[in-house]
């Protein structure tokens, strides 16, 4: 049976193919007979795991999975493991509950466990911990000491809120400007509530604001407050205004009254409006936003009877809008979603595509729009399309395959761009986006920084990652020590000295004088090297034979059939139980860092490896090597499941 990633249900790693054995290795005899002559000895090298390297926010995923599995114990007696995991998550992402639901999880695509059986359910663990933190009223870490610096953050979406959070934690005073009457940005106005439950979103936003952030709602910078005012009053400015303008279709007829962008449609819906005239909707896209648009349109239905308290004369986005609380009767909407790519190559997540098909959405892949058919009144009545093939990202029409799809509304969900009008023109770096340098500083400016969709439309998690990095560069800038480059692997990585400090195991001070017998000194981290800023560990460096088949725990889903979808806005994903979250933590292979399996200690023929005394142990400091006994046989490296051991000592 196929699980969706091309791997069979019972896949597990095999070192040898059928009929082969270890004696077929061409270098085995060389290892056996020359191993004791090697000058190499094991060193412990920390590298970034691919899950974290793939995470746009830079989560220490391996770290909080180690907490879930019970390997990394809370440093405070009596602290629940969920609280400790939450603290670790908050170092890189202040929205674990929301992101655990809506992030498409590139971390899971990069998970090395895919080479064994199936990826670790990272999103499920993140959602579980995020929800637990909300239910138990956990707060954000306290702000740092006051720096006396003031930072303006423009935009109250995931990027702006995250920047405000990280900057406030560093001790800066933060004022957050938001043009809408509520915070949340695309998390609120671009994603329907059945994907981001509003109570969870409100809790995570409130946790950030409670740090002492000044919030100015209904304030559009450029119109209500000028850039010059901000420059005069603040020491630094971070732009996270998103990409609120949808891209129209580049075909004749676009611009008719009943043509609009996916961003406009979702914004209107999330403000509490529904469209009253469209029974047949065609959505052009293929990504997650287009799925959201089509799914929402199916749930809204088609209004055929107006109640007395519908709001007349209110026009939004070229369509009459009505209060969603109105007493109305709806009939089913016929929703067609088209994609340039075939169905199995669409960029939308597999789960989202399957849900859309189940809910009655007609998905047509491998087709491209040619023209909007407009009637005498200037309204779209159909969209002319044709089959196409893809040459890279460019569609090539197939001659003689034209057809029409009748419709009452056409929605373009093919991309977004920033709105840099009304006083923000000087920020436009081209193509309606803000141009930044390597440290997220706006090019050609003195104290402006930017991140998120205003730089390049991407994931919500990407905006959070931009905010984390920019907050660090802003802090350096405010301290008079500006940066000009960032690490190659720019994530919030595991820090062994910090881990030792949290457990009262700091190395002793070093007087910087000559010392003999440094192996016995307590001022250094012996035979340890941190390469996480430059290297991501590949699955080929792991001993994958250590890991037997272990089926992934999957979050249940509340499936909605086509005949029941109308008016159903309840959440579909069923969160993990604690047992499921812990089980997924146990499936993590801890790539690039010791997870205390004892394999090296068991298989060392010279008894050169021993455990660090229990009172001195911490994550990453579990075993040590006696180099007087080691003969460089490489066995410890060969049997290390996580790739933490490297034969080097001088390399």
XYZ file of C-alpha atoms in Angstrom:
651
model
C 0.000 0.000 0.000
C 1.235 3.484 -0.823
C 1.291 6.149 1.912
C 1.452 9.100 -0.461
C 5.234 9.532 -0.582
C 5.896 6.544 -2.806
C 7.072 4.289 0.032
C 5.411 0.930 0.794
C 3.635 0.459 4.104
C 6.296 -1.938 5.461
C 9.389 -0.168 4.167
C 12.401 -0.135 6.420
C 16.106 0.379 5.782
C 18.171 -2.589 4.592
C 21.956 -2.433 4.527
C 22.216 -5.339 2.070
C 20.156 -6.300 -0.938
C 18.775 -9.827 -1.203
C 21.649 -12.258 -1.687
C 24.318 -9.860 -0.428
C 26.169 -9.821 2.874
C 28.739 -7.728 4.642
C 31.522 -9.854 3.126
C 30.705 -8.358 -0.266
C 31.910 -4.954 0.874
C 35.063 -4.149 -1.112
C 36.687 -2.304 1.790
C 35.769 -4.656 4.632
C 39.017 -6.608 4.739
C 40.967 -3.369 4.583
C 39.022 -2.082 7.595
C 39.611 -5.290 9.529
C 43.325 -5.636 8.919
C 44.367 -2.005 8.918
C 41.960 -0.458 11.409
C 44.407 -0.678 14.297
C 46.912 1.421 12.369
C 44.590 4.391 11.872
C 45.666 7.708 13.328
C 42.024 8.745 13.497
C 39.972 8.743 16.668
C 36.319 9.629 17.217
C 35.205 13.190 17.646
C 31.661 14.293 18.382
C 30.440 16.603 15.652
C 27.104 18.376 15.908
C 25.331 19.097 12.621
C 21.926 20.530 11.809
C 19.238 17.903 11.109
C 17.450 18.225 7.756
C 14.073 18.799 9.419
C 15.412 21.964 10.991
C 17.362 22.904 7.890
C 14.094 22.627 5.919
C 12.029 24.631 8.434
C 11.579 28.249 7.310
C 11.224 29.416 10.913
C 14.365 27.541 12.013
C 12.665 25.478 14.739
C 14.899 23.316 16.934
C 12.698 20.383 15.947
C 15.113 17.690 17.019
C 15.346 19.442 20.386
C 11.674 19.420 21.251
C 11.189 15.910 19.871
C 13.929 14.787 22.277
C 11.877 16.365 25.054
C 8.724 14.570 23.871
C 10.512 11.220 23.873
C 11.716 11.820 27.441
C 15.433 11.936 26.634
C 15.860 15.625 27.433
C 14.440 16.130 30.908
C 13.150 19.527 32.119
C 15.855 21.367 34.084
C 13.318 22.338 36.754
C 11.875 19.675 39.037
C 8.173 19.126 38.521
C 7.972 20.905 35.161
C 5.751 18.998 32.683
C 7.558 17.928 29.537
C 5.002 19.834 27.469
C 5.992 23.104 29.143
C 9.673 22.440 28.504
C 8.944 21.606 24.843
C 6.838 24.761 24.550
C 9.725 26.861 25.859
C 12.016 25.315 23.261
C 9.511 25.980 20.473
C 9.083 29.602 21.512
C 12.768 30.246 20.889
C 12.063 30.180 17.150
C 8.297 30.284 16.602
C 5.680 31.969 18.812
C 2.784 30.269 16.962
C 3.129 26.511 17.583
C -0.630 25.874 17.762
C -1.406 27.697 14.514
C 1.652 26.549 12.567
C 1.123 22.967 13.703
C -2.144 23.173 11.799
C -1.459 25.181 8.661
C 2.235 24.865 7.831
C 2.720 22.508 4.847
C 5.624 21.010 6.785
C 8.699 21.123 4.553
C 10.429 19.757 7.655
C 8.599 16.465 7.156
C 9.637 16.348 3.502
C 13.264 16.725 4.594
C 13.050 14.202 7.456
C 15.731 11.509 7.144
C 13.260 8.964 8.506
C 11.712 8.950 5.025
C 14.658 6.730 4.090
C 13.627 4.176 6.722
C 9.837 4.045 6.698
C 7.947 7.321 6.989
C 8.645 10.823 8.224
C 8.151 11.855 11.836
C 4.794 13.594 12.405
C 6.424 16.885 13.355
C 3.380 19.086 12.768
C 1.226 16.880 14.965
C 3.619 17.173 17.914
C 3.873 20.944 17.412
C 0.085 21.333 17.415
C -0.282 19.147 20.496
C 2.274 21.134 22.500
C 0.865 24.467 21.246
C -2.670 23.510 22.251
C -1.476 22.189 25.632
C 0.257 25.498 26.315
C -2.942 27.420 25.555
C -5.088 25.128 27.696
C -2.688 25.517 30.622
C -2.273 29.286 30.250
C 1.448 29.312 29.575
C 2.988 32.725 28.974
C 5.740 33.845 26.659
C 9.247 34.212 28.130
C 9.681 37.539 29.902
C 11.227 40.516 28.082
C 14.919 41.198 28.509
C 16.412 44.183 30.263
C 15.305 47.516 28.789
C 17.719 48.692 26.098
C 16.240 52.175 25.774
C 15.698 51.580 22.044
C 12.360 51.928 20.240
C 11.367 49.875 17.214
C 8.329 50.329 14.990
C 6.887 47.168 13.457
C 4.568 47.723 10.504
C 2.068 44.926 9.969
C 0.256 42.704 12.449
C 0.493 39.412 10.570
C 2.747 36.452 11.398
C 5.894 38.333 10.397
C 5.087 41.538 12.263
C 3.819 39.806 15.390
C 6.854 37.519 15.462
C 9.218 40.460 15.012
C 7.468 42.307 17.844
C 7.828 39.192 20.015
C 11.531 38.635 19.328
C 12.413 42.323 19.609
C 10.520 42.699 22.874
C 12.290 39.653 24.297
C 15.564 41.415 23.563
C 14.458 44.368 25.698
C 13.472 46.869 23.006
C 10.281 48.943 23.231
C 8.008 47.930 20.348
C 5.070 49.702 18.721
C 3.041 47.588 16.304
C 1.077 49.360 13.549
C -1.794 47.493 11.884
C -4.150 48.848 9.216
C -6.978 46.433 10.075
C -9.083 46.453 13.209
C -7.664 43.121 14.399
C -4.215 41.531 14.486
C -3.384 38.338 12.645
C -2.789 39.293 9.026
C -3.083 36.354 6.655
C -3.588 33.984 9.587
C -6.896 35.770 10.192
C -7.852 37.332 6.870
C -6.327 34.837 4.459
C -7.036 31.428 6.032
C -10.525 30.200 6.957
C -11.310 29.538 10.598
C -11.707 25.808 10.161
C -7.953 25.734 9.449
C -6.884 28.330 12.027
C -9.385 28.199 14.909
C -9.884 31.766 16.034
C -9.661 30.964 19.753
C -6.215 29.434 19.274
C -5.087 32.345 17.111
C -6.343 34.878 19.664
C -4.520 33.084 22.490
C -1.175 33.073 20.694
C -1.523 36.705 19.617
C -2.546 37.744 23.130
C 0.504 36.018 24.587
C 2.724 38.230 22.422
C 0.877 41.486 23.104
C 1.012 40.779 26.843
C 4.784 41.227 26.734
C 4.144 44.971 26.775
C 3.840 45.751 23.082
C 2.028 48.940 22.127
C -0.535 48.180 19.418
C -2.036 50.790 17.116
C -4.906 49.307 15.116
C -6.689 50.951 12.163
C -3.482 52.848 11.439
C -2.154 52.611 7.910
C 1.424 53.757 7.608
C 1.824 55.991 4.590
C -1.668 57.402 4.980
C -2.263 57.910 8.718
C 1.399 58.016 9.713
C 4.204 58.966 7.350
C 7.500 57.162 6.969
C 9.229 60.391 7.969
C 7.303 60.406 11.269
C 8.476 56.869 11.990
C 12.065 57.704 11.161
C 11.973 60.656 13.547
C 10.438 58.716 16.463
C 11.972 55.235 16.243
C 15.487 53.831 16.233
C 14.616 51.092 13.738
C 11.638 50.114 11.573
C 10.639 46.603 10.508
C 8.273 46.227 7.552
C 6.014 43.174 7.516
C 3.010 44.458 5.579
C 2.571 41.257 3.589
C 1.300 40.873 0.058
C -2.336 41.945 0.135
C -2.870 42.353 -3.597
C -3.702 39.288 -5.642
C -2.422 38.876 -9.169
C -4.990 38.947 -11.916
C -5.101 36.544 -14.841
C -3.026 37.750 -17.799
C -5.805 37.014 -20.302
C -8.344 39.133 -22.229
C -11.505 39.888 -20.262
C -9.886 39.979 -16.825
C -11.188 42.946 -14.880
C -14.872 42.166 -15.352
C -17.060 42.974 -12.373
C -17.246 39.390 -11.160
C -13.516 38.638 -11.464
C -11.464 38.905 -8.303
C -8.355 37.544 -6.662
C -8.176 34.743 -4.136
C -6.746 37.151 -1.577
C -9.744 39.441 -1.981
C -12.196 36.550 -1.722
C -10.666 35.107 1.461
C -10.263 38.555 3.000
C -13.963 39.285 2.481
C -14.991 35.900 3.855
C -12.809 36.204 6.957
C -14.229 39.640 7.669
C -17.651 38.048 7.953
C -19.022 38.636 4.472
C -20.435 36.150 1.969
C -21.085 36.527 -1.711
C -24.682 36.414 -2.768
C -24.748 36.039 -6.517
C -22.343 33.341 -7.623
C -23.532 29.758 -7.967
C -20.827 28.616 -10.396
C -17.280 29.576 -9.364
C -14.072 28.844 -11.255
C -10.825 29.141 -9.278
C -7.550 29.376 -11.194
C -4.518 28.262 -9.218
C -3.295 24.915 -7.970
C -1.718 25.908 -4.654
C -3.051 25.825 -1.103
C -4.678 29.251 -1.431
C -6.734 28.079 -4.405
C -7.864 25.038 -2.388
C -8.924 27.341 0.454
C -10.885 29.536 -1.951
C -12.693 26.601 -3.538
C -13.393 24.955 -0.170
C -14.759 28.159 1.323
C -16.994 28.748 -1.697
C -18.451 25.256 -1.303
C -19.139 25.885 2.378
C -20.759 29.266 1.798
C -23.127 28.043 -0.834
C -25.276 30.253 -3.012
C -27.683 32.679 -1.357
C -31.162 32.476 -2.866
C -33.216 34.258 -0.223
C -32.335 37.515 1.470
C -33.362 38.105 5.070
C -34.563 41.503 6.210
C -31.389 42.295 8.138
C -29.015 41.669 5.257
C -27.033 44.822 4.723
C -28.105 46.426 1.426
C -25.872 48.630 -0.632
C -22.601 47.443 0.850
C -20.212 46.686 -1.967
C -16.908 44.973 -1.500
C -14.540 43.811 -4.192
C -17.139 44.407 -6.907
C -19.705 42.124 -5.269
C -22.576 42.758 -2.874
C -21.538 41.636 0.597
C -23.889 40.498 3.309
C -23.347 39.906 6.994
C -22.640 36.224 7.490
C -24.935 36.173 10.525
C -27.943 36.952 8.357
C -30.781 34.444 8.245
C -30.260 33.006 4.792
C -30.848 29.778 2.931
C -28.048 28.440 0.798
C -27.855 26.059 -2.094
C -24.722 24.258 -3.239
C -22.086 26.086 -5.252
C -20.496 24.370 -8.219
C -16.786 24.966 -7.675
C -14.220 24.180 -10.372
C -10.507 24.482 -9.587
C -8.007 24.479 -12.437
C -4.246 24.044 -12.407
C -1.527 24.355 -15.014
C 0.043 21.213 -13.604
C -1.589 17.764 -13.613
C -3.426 16.800 -10.438
C -0.544 14.753 -9.016
C 1.908 17.614 -9.592
C -0.144 20.451 -8.090
C 1.683 22.461 -5.453
C -1.191 22.121 -2.966
C -0.669 19.549 -0.240
C -1.922 16.032 -1.031
C -4.228 16.063 1.977
C -5.797 19.342 0.883
C -6.369 18.047 -2.639
C -7.992 14.880 -1.339
C -10.268 16.849 0.990
C -11.271 19.168 -1.854
C -12.213 16.242 -4.095
C -14.145 14.602 -1.271
C -16.051 17.828 -0.654
C -17.257 17.934 -4.237
C -14.789 20.335 -5.852
C -14.143 19.594 -9.514
C -10.342 19.763 -9.953
C -9.022 19.901 -13.493
C -5.269 19.679 -13.996
C -3.147 20.353 -17.035
C -5.268 23.251 -18.313
C -4.639 26.970 -18.754
C -6.946 30.005 -19.054
C -7.129 31.624 -22.474
C -9.857 34.275 -22.193
C -12.647 35.508 -19.922
C -15.934 35.514 -21.839
C -17.768 38.746 -20.960
C -21.400 39.635 -21.737
C -22.795 43.012 -22.837
C -23.197 44.098 -19.204
C -19.477 43.607 -18.571
C -19.819 40.455 -16.473
C -17.918 37.210 -16.939
C -20.181 34.377 -18.057
C -17.555 31.768 -18.852
C -13.831 31.184 -18.995
C -12.244 29.786 -22.128
C -9.465 27.290 -21.417
C -7.282 24.761 -23.200
C -5.103 21.830 -22.319
C -1.414 22.574 -21.772
C 1.933 21.011 -21.085
C 4.563 22.540 -18.841
C 8.066 23.522 -19.876
C 9.511 24.310 -16.488
C 7.124 26.925 -15.087
C 5.855 28.010 -18.521
C 2.577 26.537 -19.872
C 2.537 25.497 -23.527
C -1.007 25.422 -24.993
C -2.120 22.319 -26.897
C -3.734 23.397 -30.153
C -7.298 22.313 -30.817
C -8.169 21.570 -27.168
C -10.070 24.757 -26.310
C -13.224 24.513 -24.196
C -15.378 26.794 -22.040
C -16.479 26.535 -18.421
C -19.626 28.531 -17.644
C -19.388 30.554 -14.442
C -20.803 33.379 -12.359
C -17.458 34.267 -10.774
C -13.783 33.837 -11.682
C -11.216 33.865 -8.895
C -7.507 34.144 -9.620
C -5.301 32.476 -6.992
C -2.033 32.566 -8.920
C 0.040 34.804 -6.683
C 0.252 37.934 -4.572
C 2.188 41.175 -4.356
C 2.630 43.961 -1.844
C 0.645 47.186 -1.865
C 3.282 49.908 -1.799
C 1.049 52.840 -2.733
C -0.182 55.740 -0.560
C 3.114 57.036 0.762
C 5.137 53.822 0.572
C 6.403 54.249 -2.972
C 9.993 54.915 -1.884
C 10.169 51.379 -0.448
C 9.367 49.698 -3.750
C 12.460 47.804 -4.798
C 10.813 46.602 -8.003
C 7.940 44.214 -8.815
C 5.878 45.602 -5.906
C 8.229 44.195 -3.283
C 10.777 45.572 -0.815
C 14.381 44.750 -1.712
C 16.584 43.656 1.196
C 20.211 42.683 1.661
C 21.654 39.566 3.276
C 20.766 40.737 6.802
C 17.192 41.839 5.959
C 18.023 45.522 5.825
C 16.066 47.469 3.198
C 18.505 48.424 0.455
C 19.352 52.086 0.233
C 18.016 52.965 3.690
C 19.561 53.721 7.050
C 17.362 51.968 9.618
C 14.664 50.084 7.732
C 14.398 46.287 7.748
C 11.811 43.985 6.183
C 10.631 40.383 6.001
C 7.756 38.115 5.056
C 5.583 38.324 1.952
C 6.490 41.959 1.307
C 9.941 40.645 0.392
C 8.756 37.526 -1.437
C 5.385 35.788 -1.028
C 5.938 32.469 0.693
C 4.739 30.487 3.711
C 3.498 31.929 6.992
C 6.368 30.061 8.607
C 8.801 31.841 6.298
C 7.595 35.205 7.580
C 8.229 34.020 11.137
C 11.759 32.954 10.212
C 12.435 36.301 8.553
C 11.253 38.058 11.705
C 13.514 35.985 13.954
C 16.581 36.679 11.840
C 15.762 40.355 11.325
C 15.255 40.866 15.071
C 18.804 39.655 15.633
C 20.255 41.942 12.954
C 18.195 44.875 14.265
C 19.565 44.232 17.753
C 23.133 44.276 16.417
C 22.323 47.458 14.496
C 20.911 49.173 17.586
C 23.984 48.168 19.592
C 26.205 49.880 17.045
C 27.568 46.582 15.757
C 25.777 46.014 12.439
C 26.152 42.668 10.668
C 26.770 42.127 6.983
C 26.278 38.369 6.723
C 24.427 35.483 8.315
C 25.324 31.805 8.899
C 25.007 29.451 5.943
C 22.503 27.341 7.899
C 20.508 30.140 9.498
C 18.400 28.375 12.120
C 17.923 28.484 15.885
C 20.283 25.616 16.567
C 21.174 23.506 19.578
C 23.792 25.223 21.743
C 25.820 22.888 23.951
C 27.326 25.651 26.164
C 23.804 26.970 26.762
C 22.586 23.450 27.569
C 25.405 23.022 30.083
C 24.680 26.415 31.619
C 20.994 25.536 32.111
C 22.073 22.527 34.154
C 24.830 24.245 36.121
C 27.594 22.471 34.210
C 29.448 25.450 32.765
C 33.116 24.870 31.939
C 35.533 26.421 34.401
C 37.065 29.824 33.549
C 40.217 29.729 31.422
C 43.045 32.134 32.283
C 44.277 32.075 28.663
C 47.732 30.967 29.748
C 49.732 27.885 28.639
C 48.437 24.638 30.144
C 49.805 21.097 30.006
C 47.467 18.129 29.995
C 44.433 19.901 28.629
C 42.563 16.592 28.421
C 42.140 16.808 32.185
C 41.225 20.496 32.194
C 37.680 21.511 32.966
C 37.677 24.721 30.936
C 36.977 23.151 27.530
C 34.386 21.012 25.760
C 36.627 18.091 24.872
C 36.506 16.266 21.504
C 33.389 18.223 20.464
C 32.870 20.386 17.409
C 29.816 22.385 16.368
C 29.362 22.503 12.585
C 25.629 23.216 12.673
C 26.087 26.709 11.206
C 27.487 25.270 7.983
C 26.400 21.626 7.620
C 23.126 19.717 7.403
C 23.546 16.011 8.059
C 22.452 13.667 5.269
C 20.853 10.262 5.784
C 23.962 8.614 4.314
C 25.907 9.608 7.450
C 23.498 7.705 9.707
C 23.511 3.996 10.595
C 19.910 3.524 9.513
C 19.999 -0.190 10.232
C 19.516 0.741 13.894
C 15.916 1.772 13.232
C 13.246 -0.914 12.740
C 9.961 -0.254 10.992
C 7.758 1.973 13.140
C 4.477 3.214 11.662
C 3.839 6.925 11.874
C 1.115 8.174 14.190
C -1.307 10.114 12.016
C -3.657 12.834 13.104
C -7.249 11.841 12.495
C -9.357 14.008 10.243
C -13.020 14.778 10.293
C -13.895 14.211 6.658
C -16.777 16.139 5.176
C -18.588 14.703 2.171
C -19.893 16.788 -0.686
C -23.517 16.585 0.439
C -22.677 17.777 3.967
C -20.022 20.401 3.354
C -22.340 23.407 3.103
C -22.187 25.543 6.228
C -19.601 23.258 7.884
C -16.848 25.449 9.304
C -15.704 23.171 12.122
C -12.056 22.165 12.339
C -11.135 19.075 10.368
C -7.865 17.999 12.046
C -8.077 15.963 15.267
C -5.075 16.708 17.481
C -2.650 14.105 18.805
C -3.103 12.591 22.219
C -0.152 12.812 24.595
C 0.706 9.179 23.863
C 0.802 9.860 20.117
C 2.976 12.938 20.565
C 5.460 11.020 22.714
C 5.476 8.101 20.281
C 6.380 10.418 17.412
C 9.172 11.852 19.557
C 10.499 8.319 19.962
C 10.521 7.860 16.169
C 12.882 10.826 15.725
C 16.352 9.635 14.676
C 18.071 12.633 16.336
C 20.113 13.244 13.201
C 23.436 14.928 13.967
C 23.282 14.665 17.780
C 23.658 11.809 20.274
C 20.437 10.282 21.552
C 22.079 8.003 24.127
C 21.551 4.613 22.464
C 24.808 3.109 23.858
C 25.686 1.509 20.492
C 29.209 2.955 20.406
C 29.831 1.892 23.982
C 28.550 -1.648 23.353
C 30.459 -2.283 20.132
C 33.814 -0.665 20.988
C 36.264 -3.639 21.074
C 38.836 -1.691 23.088
C 36.468 -0.498 25.813
C 37.712 2.994 24.957
C 34.273 4.593 25.144
C 32.502 5.190 28.440
C 29.567 7.196 29.676
C 30.112 10.629 31.143
C 29.394 10.526 34.906
C 25.659 10.931 35.403
C 25.942 14.165 37.368
C 27.910 15.722 34.496
C 25.659 14.609 31.629
C 23.689 16.833 29.304
C 22.296 16.533 25.812
C 25.318 16.083 23.548
C 27.611 15.058 26.456
C 26.696 11.436 27.107
C 29.822 9.480 26.160
C 33.538 10.230 25.985
C 36.513 8.450 24.442
C 39.750 7.479 26.161
C 42.271 8.148 23.415
C 44.929 6.084 25.215
C 42.824 2.982 24.515
C 41.359 3.911 21.108
C 42.989 2.237 18.077
C 40.947 4.028 15.429
C 38.931 1.022 14.261
C 35.975 3.171 13.079
C 33.384 0.793 14.572
C 31.833 3.453 16.800
C 31.291 5.683 13.764
C 29.845 2.800 11.746
C 27.250 1.894 14.395
C 26.287 5.454 15.384
C 22.624 5.796 14.336
C 22.664 9.595 14.363
C 25.928 10.369 12.580
C 27.226 12.216 15.642
C 30.571 10.386 15.665
C 33.191 11.228 13.068
C 36.659 9.757 12.794
C 38.885 12.766 12.590
C 41.054 14.214 15.323
C 42.852 16.765 13.243
C 40.813 16.609 10.038
